mmCIF file of C-alpha atoms in Angstrom:
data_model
loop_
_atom_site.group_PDB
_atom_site.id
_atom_site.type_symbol
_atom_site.label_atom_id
_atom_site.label_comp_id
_atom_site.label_asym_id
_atom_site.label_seq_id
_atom_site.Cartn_x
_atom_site.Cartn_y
_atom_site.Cartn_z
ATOM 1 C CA UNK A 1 -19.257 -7.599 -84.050
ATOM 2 C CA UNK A 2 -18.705 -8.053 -80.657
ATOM 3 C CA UNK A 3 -16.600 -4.888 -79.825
ATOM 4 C CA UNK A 4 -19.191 -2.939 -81.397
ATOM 5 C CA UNK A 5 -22.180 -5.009 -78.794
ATOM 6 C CA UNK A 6 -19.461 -3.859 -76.038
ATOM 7 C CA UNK A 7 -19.209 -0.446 -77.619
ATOM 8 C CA UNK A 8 -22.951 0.146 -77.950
ATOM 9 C CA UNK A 9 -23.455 -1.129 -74.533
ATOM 10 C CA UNK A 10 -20.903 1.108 -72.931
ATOM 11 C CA UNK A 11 -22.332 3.943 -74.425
ATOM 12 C CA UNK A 12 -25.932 3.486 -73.100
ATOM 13 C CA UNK A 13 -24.388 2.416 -69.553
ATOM 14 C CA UNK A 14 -22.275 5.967 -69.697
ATOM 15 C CA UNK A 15 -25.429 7.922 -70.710
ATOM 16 C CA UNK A 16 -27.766 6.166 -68.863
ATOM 17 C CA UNK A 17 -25.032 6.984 -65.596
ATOM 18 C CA UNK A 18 -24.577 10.671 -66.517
ATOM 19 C CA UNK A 19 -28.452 10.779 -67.042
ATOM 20 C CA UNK A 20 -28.948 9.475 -63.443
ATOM 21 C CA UNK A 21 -26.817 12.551 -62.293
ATOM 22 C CA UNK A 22 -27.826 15.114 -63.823
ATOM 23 C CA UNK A 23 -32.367 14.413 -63.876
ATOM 24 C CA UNK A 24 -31.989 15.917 -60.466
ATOM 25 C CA UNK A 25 -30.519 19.031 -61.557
ATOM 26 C CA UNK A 26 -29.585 21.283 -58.573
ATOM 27 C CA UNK A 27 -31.286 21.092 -55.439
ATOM 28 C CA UNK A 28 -34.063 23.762 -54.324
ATOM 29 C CA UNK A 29 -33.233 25.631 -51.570
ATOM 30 C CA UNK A 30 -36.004 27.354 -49.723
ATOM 31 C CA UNK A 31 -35.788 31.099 -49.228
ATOM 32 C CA UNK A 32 -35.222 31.976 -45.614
ATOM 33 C CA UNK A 33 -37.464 34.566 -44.440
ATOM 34 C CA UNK A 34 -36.447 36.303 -41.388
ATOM 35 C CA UNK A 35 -38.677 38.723 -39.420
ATOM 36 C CA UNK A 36 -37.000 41.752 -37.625
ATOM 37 C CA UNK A 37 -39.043 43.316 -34.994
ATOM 38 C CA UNK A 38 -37.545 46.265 -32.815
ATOM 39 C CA UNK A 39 -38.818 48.305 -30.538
ATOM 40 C CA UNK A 40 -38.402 52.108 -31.247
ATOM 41 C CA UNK A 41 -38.726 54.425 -28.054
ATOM 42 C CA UNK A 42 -39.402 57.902 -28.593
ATOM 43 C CA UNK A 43 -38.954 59.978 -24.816
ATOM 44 C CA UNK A 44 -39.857 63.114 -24.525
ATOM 45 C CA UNK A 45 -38.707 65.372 -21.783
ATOM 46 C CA UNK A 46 -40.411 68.353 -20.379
ATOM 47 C CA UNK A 47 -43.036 68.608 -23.174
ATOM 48 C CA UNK A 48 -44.632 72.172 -24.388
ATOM 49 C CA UNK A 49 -48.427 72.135 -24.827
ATOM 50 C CA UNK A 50 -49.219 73.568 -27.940
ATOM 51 C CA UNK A 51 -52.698 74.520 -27.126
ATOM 52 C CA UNK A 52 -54.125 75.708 -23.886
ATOM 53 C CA UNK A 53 -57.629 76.205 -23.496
ATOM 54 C CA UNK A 54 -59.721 77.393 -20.213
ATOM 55 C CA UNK A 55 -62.948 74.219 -19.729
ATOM 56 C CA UNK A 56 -64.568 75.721 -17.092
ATOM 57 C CA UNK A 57 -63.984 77.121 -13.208
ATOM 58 C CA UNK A 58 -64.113 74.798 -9.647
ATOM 59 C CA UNK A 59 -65.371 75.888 -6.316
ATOM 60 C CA UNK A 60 -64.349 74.521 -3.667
ATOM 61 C CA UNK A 61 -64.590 74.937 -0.367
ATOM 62 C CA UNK A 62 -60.771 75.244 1.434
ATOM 63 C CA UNK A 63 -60.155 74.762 5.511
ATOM 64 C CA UNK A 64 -57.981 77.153 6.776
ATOM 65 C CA UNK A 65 -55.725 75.126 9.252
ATOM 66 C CA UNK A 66 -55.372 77.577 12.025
ATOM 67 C CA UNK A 67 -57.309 77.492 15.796
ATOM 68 C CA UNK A 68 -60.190 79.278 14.452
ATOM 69 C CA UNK A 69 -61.825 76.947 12.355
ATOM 70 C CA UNK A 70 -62.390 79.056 8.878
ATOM 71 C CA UNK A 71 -63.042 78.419 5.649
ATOM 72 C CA UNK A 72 -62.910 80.190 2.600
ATOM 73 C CA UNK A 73 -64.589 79.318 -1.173
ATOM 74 C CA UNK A 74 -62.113 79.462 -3.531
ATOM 75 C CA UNK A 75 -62.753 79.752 -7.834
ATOM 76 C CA UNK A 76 -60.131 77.519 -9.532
ATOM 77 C CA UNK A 77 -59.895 77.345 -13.299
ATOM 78 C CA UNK A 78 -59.495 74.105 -14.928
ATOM 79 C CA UNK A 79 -57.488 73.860 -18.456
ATOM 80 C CA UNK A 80 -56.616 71.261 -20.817
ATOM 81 C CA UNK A 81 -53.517 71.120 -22.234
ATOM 82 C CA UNK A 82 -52.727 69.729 -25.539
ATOM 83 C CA UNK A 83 -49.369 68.128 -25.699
ATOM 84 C CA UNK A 84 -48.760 67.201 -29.695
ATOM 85 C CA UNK A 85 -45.318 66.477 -32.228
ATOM 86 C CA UNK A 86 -45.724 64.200 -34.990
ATOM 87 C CA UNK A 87 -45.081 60.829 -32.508
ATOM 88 C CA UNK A 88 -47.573 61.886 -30.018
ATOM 89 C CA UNK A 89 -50.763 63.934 -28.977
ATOM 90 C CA UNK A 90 -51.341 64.235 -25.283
ATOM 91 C CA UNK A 91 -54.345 65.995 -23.722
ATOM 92 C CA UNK A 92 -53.910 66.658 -20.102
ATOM 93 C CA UNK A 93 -57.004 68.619 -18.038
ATOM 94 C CA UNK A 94 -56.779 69.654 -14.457
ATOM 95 C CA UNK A 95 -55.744 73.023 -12.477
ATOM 96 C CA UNK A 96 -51.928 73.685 -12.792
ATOM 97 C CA UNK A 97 -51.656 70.152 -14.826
ATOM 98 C CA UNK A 98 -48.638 69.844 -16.601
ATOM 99 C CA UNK A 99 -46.962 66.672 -18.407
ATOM 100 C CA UNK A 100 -44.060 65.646 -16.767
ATOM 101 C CA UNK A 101 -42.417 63.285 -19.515
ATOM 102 C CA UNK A 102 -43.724 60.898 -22.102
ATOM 103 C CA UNK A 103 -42.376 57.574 -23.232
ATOM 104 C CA UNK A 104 -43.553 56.103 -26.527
ATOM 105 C CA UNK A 105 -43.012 52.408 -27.649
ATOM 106 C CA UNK A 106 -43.486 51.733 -31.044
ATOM 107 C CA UNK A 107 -42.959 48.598 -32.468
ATOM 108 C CA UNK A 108 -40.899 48.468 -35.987
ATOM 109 C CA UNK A 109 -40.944 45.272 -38.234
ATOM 110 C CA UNK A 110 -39.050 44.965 -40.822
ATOM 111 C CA UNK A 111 -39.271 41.329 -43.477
ATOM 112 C CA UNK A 112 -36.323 40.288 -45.594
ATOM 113 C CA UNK A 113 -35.827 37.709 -47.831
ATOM 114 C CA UNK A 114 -31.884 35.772 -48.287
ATOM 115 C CA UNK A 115 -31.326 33.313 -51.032
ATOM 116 C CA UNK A 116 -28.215 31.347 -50.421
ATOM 117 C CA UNK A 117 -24.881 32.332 -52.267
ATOM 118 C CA UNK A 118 -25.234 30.324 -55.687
ATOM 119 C CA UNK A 119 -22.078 27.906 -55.960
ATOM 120 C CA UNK A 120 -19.776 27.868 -58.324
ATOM 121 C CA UNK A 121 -19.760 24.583 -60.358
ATOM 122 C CA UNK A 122 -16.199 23.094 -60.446
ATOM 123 C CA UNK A 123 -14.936 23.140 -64.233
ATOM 124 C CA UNK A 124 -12.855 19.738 -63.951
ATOM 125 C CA UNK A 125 -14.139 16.377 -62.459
ATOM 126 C CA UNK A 126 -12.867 12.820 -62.507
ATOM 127 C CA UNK A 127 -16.007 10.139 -63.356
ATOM 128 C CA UNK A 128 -16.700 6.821 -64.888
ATOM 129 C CA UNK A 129 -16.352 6.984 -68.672
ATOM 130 C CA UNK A 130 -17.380 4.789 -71.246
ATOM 131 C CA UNK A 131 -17.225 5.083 -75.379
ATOM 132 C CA UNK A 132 -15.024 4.485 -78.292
ATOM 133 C CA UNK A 133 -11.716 5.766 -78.636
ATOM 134 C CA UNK A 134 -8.015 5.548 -79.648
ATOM 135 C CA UNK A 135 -6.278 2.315 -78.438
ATOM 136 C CA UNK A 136 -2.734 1.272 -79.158
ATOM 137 C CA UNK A 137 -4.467 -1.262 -80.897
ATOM 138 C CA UNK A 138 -6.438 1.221 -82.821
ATOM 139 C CA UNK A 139 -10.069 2.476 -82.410
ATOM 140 C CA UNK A 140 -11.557 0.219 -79.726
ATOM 141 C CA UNK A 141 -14.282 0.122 -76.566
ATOM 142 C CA UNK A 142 -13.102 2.118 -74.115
ATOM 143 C CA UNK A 143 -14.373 1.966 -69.874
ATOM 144 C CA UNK A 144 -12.581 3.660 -66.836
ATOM 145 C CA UNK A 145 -12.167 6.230 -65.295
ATOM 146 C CA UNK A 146 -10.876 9.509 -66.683
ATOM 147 C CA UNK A 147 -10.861 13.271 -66.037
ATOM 148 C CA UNK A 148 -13.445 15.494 -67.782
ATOM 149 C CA UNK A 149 -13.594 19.528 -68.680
ATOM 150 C CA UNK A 150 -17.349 20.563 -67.794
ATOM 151 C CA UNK A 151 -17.691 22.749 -71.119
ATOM 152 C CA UNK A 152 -21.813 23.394 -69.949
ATOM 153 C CA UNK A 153 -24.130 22.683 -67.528
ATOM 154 C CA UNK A 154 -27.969 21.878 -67.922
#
């Protein structure tokens, strides 16, 4: 009666041990999240306006640097350009105005998600074991420690 008090007792002390490990389960890891934000610069050189369109004229009045003292009134047209691909439109107005270069900045963020490489469970481990089993005295109580195949995981 006694080795089966022992026997009962090692049993609940095994579960009750292999309980304790295993009512955590695996650990939650938190996803990272990592933000990538870079900076895409269109440059355009020497730009040609698509569209060119007379806004009105300008008089002015012009000095003529010599000893005499002239002046002449001169009619200047004024234009506005339009400048335009599918990064940009540029309007530009003036006499004889012309866009030298252009330099866009425009920001591009891109959001990803990594989950950490799962790890493999190892098949074999060595642990505490208790139960009944096959003595050279015949079926007894059995406690140590002993090497166990992981057939499943829960």
């Amino acid at each position: 009666m006694r080795n089966a008090i022992i026997a009962v007792a090692a049993f609940i002390l095994g579960a009750a041990c292999g309980g304790l490990r295993s009512c955590g389960g695996r650990p939650v890891v938190p996803q990272e999240i990592k933000v990538l934000t870079r900076i895409d610069t269109v440059t355009v050189v020497r730009p040609v306006p698509t569209v060119i369109t007379l806004t009105d004229t300008i008089i002015e009045r012009v000095a003529v640097e010599d000893v005499s003292g002239d002046s002449a009134t001169v009619s200047l047209p004024r234009t506005q350009s339009v400048y335009e691909d599918r990064h940009y439109t540029a309007y530009v107005s003036g006499y004889k105005a012309s866009l030298d270069s252009l330099r866009l900045y425009c920001p591009v963020t891109t959001s990803y998600v990594t989950a950490p490489a799962a790890r493999k469970q190892p098949r074999f481990s060595i642990g505490l074991q208790a139960g009944y089993g096959i003595t050279p005295r015949g079926f007894q109580p059995y406690m140590g420690v002993g090497l166990s195949v992981n057939l499943a995981s829960f």
